[in-house]
PDB file of C-alpha atoms in Angstrom:
ATOM      1  CA  MET A 222      -8.633  -2.664  20.318  1.00 64.00           C
ATOM      2  CA  LYS A 223      -5.371  -4.358  21.362  1.00 86.00           C
ATOM      3  CA  GLU A 224      -4.636  -5.346  17.739  1.00 86.00           C
ATOM      4  CA  GLN A 225      -5.146  -1.731  16.672  1.00 88.00           C
ATOM      5  CA  GLU A 226      -2.761  -0.571  19.415  1.00 93.00           C
ATOM      6  CA  LEU A 227      -0.233  -3.154  18.302  1.00 93.00           C
ATOM      7  CA  LEU A 228      -0.607  -1.975  14.700  1.00 91.00           C
ATOM      8  CA  PHE A 229      -0.214   1.731  15.427  1.00 93.00           C
ATOM      9  CA  LEU A 230       2.561   1.288  17.982  1.00 96.00           C
ATOM     10  CA  GLY A 231       4.336  -0.994  15.485  1.00 94.00           C
ATOM     11  CA  PHE A 232       4.088   1.649  12.756  1.00 93.00           C
ATOM     12  CA  LEU A 233       5.424   4.299  15.173  1.00 96.00           C
ATOM     13  CA  GLN A 234       8.466   2.117  16.009  1.00 94.00           C
ATOM     14  CA  ASP A 235       9.988   3.443  12.736  1.00 91.00           C
ATOM     15  CA  GLY A 236       9.498   7.047  13.790  1.00 95.00           C
ATOM     16  CA  PRO A 237       6.798   9.739  14.164  1.00 96.00           C
ATOM     17  CA  LYS A 238       3.931   9.685  11.673  1.00 95.00           C
ATOM     18  CA  HIS A 239       1.145  12.031  10.656  1.00 91.00           C
ATOM     19  CA  GLY A 240      -2.387  10.760  11.091  1.00 89.00           C
ATOM     20  CA  TYR A 241      -2.831  10.439   7.317  1.00 88.00           C
ATOM     21  CA  GLN A 242       0.383   8.357   7.100  1.00 91.00           C
ATOM     22  CA  LEU A 243      -0.975   5.964   9.738  1.00 91.00           C
ATOM     23  CA  LYS A 244      -4.288   5.851   7.895  1.00 89.00           C
ATOM     24  CA  LYS A 245      -2.535   5.013   4.606  1.00 86.00           C
ATOM     25  CA  LEU A 246      -0.363   2.317   6.209  1.00 86.00           C
ATOM     26  CA  THR A 247      -3.452   0.822   7.840  1.00 84.00           C
ATOM     27  CA  ARG A 248      -5.359   0.891   4.537  1.00 80.00           C
ATOM     28  CA  ASP A 249      -2.408  -0.701   2.699  1.00 75.00           C
ATOM     29  CA  ILE A 250      -2.171  -3.481   5.238  1.00 75.00           C
ATOM     30  CA  SER A 251      -5.958  -4.006   5.211  1.00 71.00           C
ATOM     31  CA  VAL A 252      -5.950  -4.281   1.383  1.00 62.00           C
ATOM     32  CA  THR A 253      -3.034  -6.676   1.511  1.00 62.00           C
ATOM     33  CA  PHE A 254      -4.410  -8.874   4.274  1.00 63.00           C
ATOM     34  CA  THR A 255      -8.176  -8.649   4.324  1.00 55.00           C
ATOM     35  CA  GLY A 256      -9.509  -9.343   7.769  1.00 56.00           C
ATOM     36  CA  LEU A 257      -6.215  -8.742   9.501  1.00 57.00           C
ATOM     37  CA  ILE A 258      -7.204  -5.459  11.075  1.00 62.00           C
ATOM     38  CA  LYS A 259     -10.636  -3.922  11.300  1.00 62.00           C
ATOM     39  CA  THR A 260     -10.797  -0.252  12.064  1.00 64.00           C
ATOM     40  CA  ASP A 261     -13.301   2.362  11.001  1.00 70.00           C
ATOM     41  CA  SER A 262     -11.338   5.302  12.321  1.00 80.00           C
ATOM     42  CA  ILE A 263      -7.704   5.563  13.339  1.00 86.00           C
ATOM     43  CA  TYR A 264      -8.378   8.583  15.473  1.00 88.00           C
ATOM     44  CA  TYR A 265     -10.378   6.936  18.269  1.00 90.00           C
ATOM     45  CA  PRO A 266      -7.615   4.408  19.069  1.00 91.00           C
ATOM     46  CA  LEU A 267      -4.967   7.112  18.737  1.00 94.00           C
ATOM     47  CA  GLN A 268      -6.841   9.351  21.183  1.00 95.00           C
ATOM     48  CA  LYS A 269      -7.126   6.445  23.622  1.00 95.00           C
ATOM     49  CA  MET A 270      -3.412   5.736  23.276  1.00 96.00           C
ATOM     50  CA  LEU A 271      -2.687   9.452  23.757  1.00 96.00           C
ATOM     51  CA  LYS A 272      -4.794   9.444  26.940  1.00 97.00           C
ATOM     52  CA  ASN A 273      -2.951   6.361  28.229  1.00 97.00           C
ATOM     53  CA  GLY A 274       0.449   7.938  27.569  1.00 98.00           C
ATOM     54  CA  LEU A 275       1.467   5.476  24.835  1.00 97.00           C
ATOM     55  CA  VAL A 276       1.922   8.209  22.227  1.00 98.00           C
ATOM     56  CA  THR A 277       2.375  11.942  22.121  1.00 97.00           C
ATOM     57  CA  GLN A 278       0.731  14.290  19.647  1.00 95.00           C
ATOM     58  CA  VAL A 279       2.198  17.439  18.146  1.00 93.00           C
ATOM     59  CA  SER A 280       0.197  19.714  15.862  1.00 90.00           C
ATOM     60  CA  GLY A 281       1.694  21.677  13.014  1.00 84.00           C
ATOM     61  CA  LYS A 282       0.542  23.697  10.079  1.00 79.00           C
ATOM     62  CA  GLU A 283       2.288  24.365   6.788  1.00 78.00           C
ATOM     63  CA  GLY A 284       1.073  27.370   4.812  1.00 80.00           C
ATOM     64  CA  ASN A 285      -2.656  27.233   3.959  1.00 85.00           C
ATOM     65  CA  ARG A 286      -2.817  23.519   4.526  1.00 83.00           C
ATOM     66  CA  PRO A 287      -5.005  22.072   7.294  1.00 83.00           C
ATOM     67  CA  LEU A 288      -3.599  21.415  10.752  1.00 85.00           C
ATOM     68  CA  LYS A 289      -1.670  18.130  10.915  1.00 88.00           C
ATOM     69  CA  TYR A 290      -1.110  15.969  13.942  1.00 91.00           C
ATOM     70  CA  THR A 291       2.073  13.995  14.275  1.00 94.00           C
ATOM     71  CA  TYR A 292       2.118  11.002  16.602  1.00 96.00           C
ATOM     72  CA  LYS A 293       5.244   9.722  18.336  1.00 97.00           C
ATOM     73  CA  ILE A 294       5.608   6.641  20.482  1.00 98.00           C
ATOM     74  CA  THR A 295       6.611   7.168  24.133  1.00 98.00           C
ATOM     75  CA  GLN A 296       8.782   4.865  26.226  1.00 98.00           C
ATOM     76  CA  LYS A 297       5.591   3.602  27.853  1.00 98.00           C
ATOM     77  CA  GLY A 298       4.281   2.948  24.328  1.00 98.00           C
ATOM     78  CA  LYS A 299       7.462   1.037  23.427  1.00 98.00           C
ATOM     79  CA  ASP A 300       7.082  -1.109  26.548  1.00 98.00           C
ATOM     80  CA  GLU A 301       3.362  -1.686  25.771  1.00 98.00           C
ATOM     81  CA  PHE A 302       4.269  -2.616  22.166  1.00 98.00           C
ATOM     82  CA  LYS A 303       6.630  -5.307  23.403  1.00 98.00           C
ATOM     83  CA  LYS A 304       3.943  -6.705  25.743  1.00 97.00           C
ATOM     84  CA  LEU A 305       1.273  -6.615  23.010  1.00 96.00           C
ATOM     85  CA  LEU A 306       3.588  -8.221  20.471  1.00 96.00           C
ATOM     86  CA  LEU A 307       4.523 -11.047  22.815  1.00 96.00           C
ATOM     87  CA  SER A 308       0.898 -11.548  23.848  1.00 95.00           C
ATOM     88  CA  ASN A 309      -0.165 -11.656  20.188  1.00 92.00           C
ATOM     89  CA  ILE A 310       2.545 -14.183  19.307  1.00 93.00           C
ATOM     90  CA  LEU A 311       1.571 -16.427  22.227  1.00 95.00           C
ATOM     91  CA  THR A 312      -2.185 -16.168  21.831  1.00 92.00           C
ATOM     92  CA  ILE A 313      -3.610 -19.253  20.180  1.00 90.00           C
ATOM     93  CA  GLU A 314      -7.160 -19.216  18.913  1.00 86.00           C
ATOM     94  CA  LYS A 315      -9.052 -21.974  17.245  1.00 85.00           C
ATOM     95  CA  PRO A 316      -9.017 -21.177  13.535  1.00 80.00           C
ATOM     96  CA  TYR A 317     -12.386 -20.315  12.023  1.00 80.00           C
ATOM     97  CA  PHE A 318     -13.196 -21.738   8.620  1.00 82.00           C
ATOM     98  CA  SER A 319     -16.484 -20.633   7.077  1.00 83.00           C
ATOM     99  CA  ILE A 320     -16.948 -24.037   5.491  1.00 90.00           C
ATOM    100  CA  ASP A 321     -17.104 -25.923   8.808  1.00 92.00           C
ATOM    101  CA  LEU A 322     -20.780 -25.165   9.328  1.00 92.00           C
ATOM    102  CA  SER A 323     -21.558 -26.312   5.778  1.00 93.00           C
ATOM    103  CA  LEU A 324     -19.613 -29.534   6.348  1.00 94.00           C
ATOM    104  CA  TYR A 325     -21.811 -30.314   9.323  1.00 94.00           C
ATOM    105  CA  PHE A 326     -24.924 -30.230   7.118  1.00 95.00           C
ATOM    106  CA  LEU A 327     -23.359 -31.552   3.928  1.00 94.00           C
ATOM    107  CA  HIS A 328     -25.278 -34.836   4.225  1.00 93.00           C
ATOM    108  CA  HIS A 329     -28.457 -32.907   3.275  1.00 95.00           C
ATOM    109  CA  ILE A 330     -27.166 -32.298  -0.268  1.00 94.00           C
ATOM    110  CA  PRO A 331     -27.395 -35.068  -2.913  1.00 94.00           C
ATOM    111  CA  ILE A 332     -24.059 -36.563  -3.983  1.00 92.00           C
ATOM    112  CA  GLN A 333     -23.709 -34.995  -7.451  1.00 92.00           C
ATOM    113  CA  PRO A 334     -24.431 -31.388  -6.433  1.00 94.00           C
ATOM    114  CA  LYS A 335     -22.277 -31.917  -3.346  1.00 95.00           C
ATOM    115  CA  ARG A 336     -19.268 -32.880  -5.473  1.00 95.00           C
ATOM    116  CA  HIS A 337     -19.995 -30.008  -7.832  1.00 96.00           C
ATOM    117  CA  TYR A 338     -20.138 -27.457  -4.980  1.00 96.00           C
ATOM    118  CA  LEU A 339     -16.903 -28.748  -3.518  1.00 96.00           C
ATOM    119  CA  GLN A 340     -15.242 -28.473  -6.942  1.00 97.00           C
ATOM    120  CA  ILE A 341     -16.469 -24.886  -7.217  1.00 97.00           C
ATOM    121  CA  ARG A 342     -14.974 -24.164  -3.774  1.00 97.00           C
ATOM    122  CA  ILE A 343     -11.647 -25.602  -4.907  1.00 97.00           C
ATOM    123  CA  LYS A 344     -11.724 -23.300  -7.965  1.00 98.00           C
ATOM    124  CA  LEU A 345     -12.494 -20.307  -5.735  1.00 96.00           C
ATOM    125  CA  LEU A 346      -9.696 -21.222  -3.340  1.00 95.00           C
ATOM    126  CA  ASN A 347      -7.274 -21.551  -6.271  1.00 96.00           C
ATOM    127  CA  ARG A 348      -8.370 -18.081  -7.479  1.00 95.00           C
ATOM    128  CA  LEU A 349      -7.709 -16.647  -4.058  1.00 91.00           C
ATOM    129  CA  LYS A 350      -4.324 -18.381  -4.001  1.00 92.00           C
ATOM    130  CA  LYS A 351      -3.492 -16.912  -7.402  1.00 92.00           C
ATOM    131  CA  SER A 352      -4.651 -13.471  -6.239  1.00 87.00           C
ATOM    132  CA  ILE A 353      -2.317 -13.669  -3.241  1.00 84.00           C
ATOM    133  CA  GLN A 354       0.547 -14.771  -5.470  1.00 86.00           C
ATOM    134  CA  ASN A 355      -0.105 -11.812  -7.792  1.00 85.00           C
ATOM    135  CA  LEU A 356      -0.257  -9.439  -4.855  1.00 79.00           C
ATOM    136  CA  ARG A 357       2.996 -10.803  -3.547  1.00 78.00           C
ATOM    137  CA  ALA A 358       4.622 -10.261  -6.945  1.00 78.00           C
ATOM    138  CA  SER A 359       3.244  -6.722  -7.298  1.00 73.00           C
ATOM    139  CA  GLN A 360       5.402  -3.707  -6.689  1.00 52.00           C
ATOM    140  CA  SER A 361       2.680  -1.844  -4.749  1.00 57.00           C
ATOM    141  CA  LEU A 362       3.579  -3.407  -1.433  1.00 57.00           C
ATOM    142  CA  PRO A 363       5.829  -1.792   1.160  1.00 58.00           C
ATOM    143  CA  SER A 364       9.355  -2.967   0.532  1.00 54.00           C
ATOM    144  CA  ALA A 365      12.283  -3.446   2.853  1.00 52.00           C
ATOM    145  CA  SER A 366      15.024  -3.045   0.278  1.00 53.00           C
ATOM    146  CA  PRO A 367      16.025  -0.387  -2.247  1.00 56.00           C
ATOM    147  CA  ARG A 368      15.519  -3.053  -4.962  1.00 60.00           C
ATOM    148  CA  GLY A 369      11.817  -3.158  -4.098  1.00 59.00           C
ATOM    149  CA  GLU A 370      11.746  -6.656  -2.626  1.00 63.00           C
ATOM    150  CA  PRO A 371       8.921  -7.242  -0.143  1.00 60.00           C
ATOM    151  CA  SER A 372       9.936  -7.214   3.474  1.00 71.00           C
ATOM    152  CA  PRO A 373      10.690 -10.608   5.051  1.00 75.00           C
ATOM    153  CA  ASN A 374       7.747  -9.972   7.400  1.00 78.00           C
ATOM    154  CA  LEU A 375       5.305  -9.564   4.503  1.00 78.00           C
ATOM    155  CA  SER A 376       6.813 -12.603   2.822  1.00 81.00           C
ATOM    156  CA  ALA A 377       6.183 -14.645   5.985  1.00 85.00           C
ATOM    157  CA  ILE A 378       2.530 -13.531   6.038  1.00 83.00           C
ATOM    158  CA  PHE A 379       2.108 -14.411   2.347  1.00 85.00           C
ATOM    159  CA  GLU A 380       3.737 -17.805   2.927  1.00 89.00           C
ATOM    160  CA  HIS A 381       1.456 -18.485   5.919  1.00 89.00           C
ATOM    161  CA  ASN A 382      -1.654 -17.600   3.889  1.00 88.00           C
ATOM    162  CA  GLN A 383      -0.477 -19.735   0.949  1.00 91.00           C
ATOM    163  CA  GLU A 384       0.091 -22.763   3.198  1.00 94.00           C
ATOM    164  CA  LEU A 385      -3.336 -22.389   4.813  1.00 92.00           C
ATOM    165  CA  LEU A 386      -4.947 -22.233   1.375  1.00 94.00           C
ATOM    166  CA  ASP A 387      -2.943 -25.228   0.199  1.00 96.00           C
ATOM    167  CA  ALA A 388      -4.117 -27.209   3.218  1.00 96.00           C
ATOM    168  CA  GLU A 389      -7.783 -26.339   2.593  1.00 96.00           C
ATOM    169  CA  ILE A 390      -7.515 -27.140  -1.108  1.00 97.00           C
ATOM    170  CA  LYS A 391      -5.963 -30.522  -0.248  1.00 98.00           C
ATOM    171  CA  PHE A 392      -8.646 -31.252   2.353  1.00 97.00           C
ATOM    172  CA  ILE A 393     -11.598 -30.288   0.080  1.00 97.00           C
ATOM    173  CA  THR A 394     -10.086 -32.265  -2.807  1.00 97.00           C
ATOM    174  CA  ARG A 395      -9.839 -35.409  -0.599  1.00 97.00           C
ATOM    175  CA  LEU A 396     -13.382 -34.829   0.684  1.00 96.00           C
ATOM    176  CA  ALA A 397     -14.778 -34.506  -2.849  1.00 94.00           C
ATOM    177  CA  GLU A 398     -13.017 -37.722  -3.862  1.00 93.00           C
ATOM    178  CA  LYS A 399     -14.482 -39.630  -0.857  1.00 91.00           C
ATOM    179  CA  ILE A 400     -18.057 -38.715  -1.691  1.00 87.00           C
TER     180      ILE A 400
END
């Protein structure tokens, strides 16, 4: 829940947003960085933040359109955002790599299939790397400049993901060569 609060409070730093705008921003970030944020509904966390005084909600209606709620960050929300951001930056968790469990039992696979499977994993990792590079080059990402360049923050996330993939590709390649 804290990551959702950080996400929504971060979006609201730039100004008030309608619920559907927050939903779209969340969806865009989720598509860009799968696994970064998991949320089924934006409204439950928003209601909790409203109850805790982190945001305010104003309703408005335009013509025959449905009622819209606009959310605005409060001073308490700005203070909480700073705390959550600092906490998130300083929280270190052991990275989880899905292959670690397989590596533990790798000795149960004969050498030739083992090498083959590791080579397949390298190909899959390279595809993922290429996919991230293509996404980074696409114009569908939120940009920070009028020229459409990705924001430095998104660039840092892409770079981080690329370096993690490079490290795993290097490791799996060495492992396959040792077998």
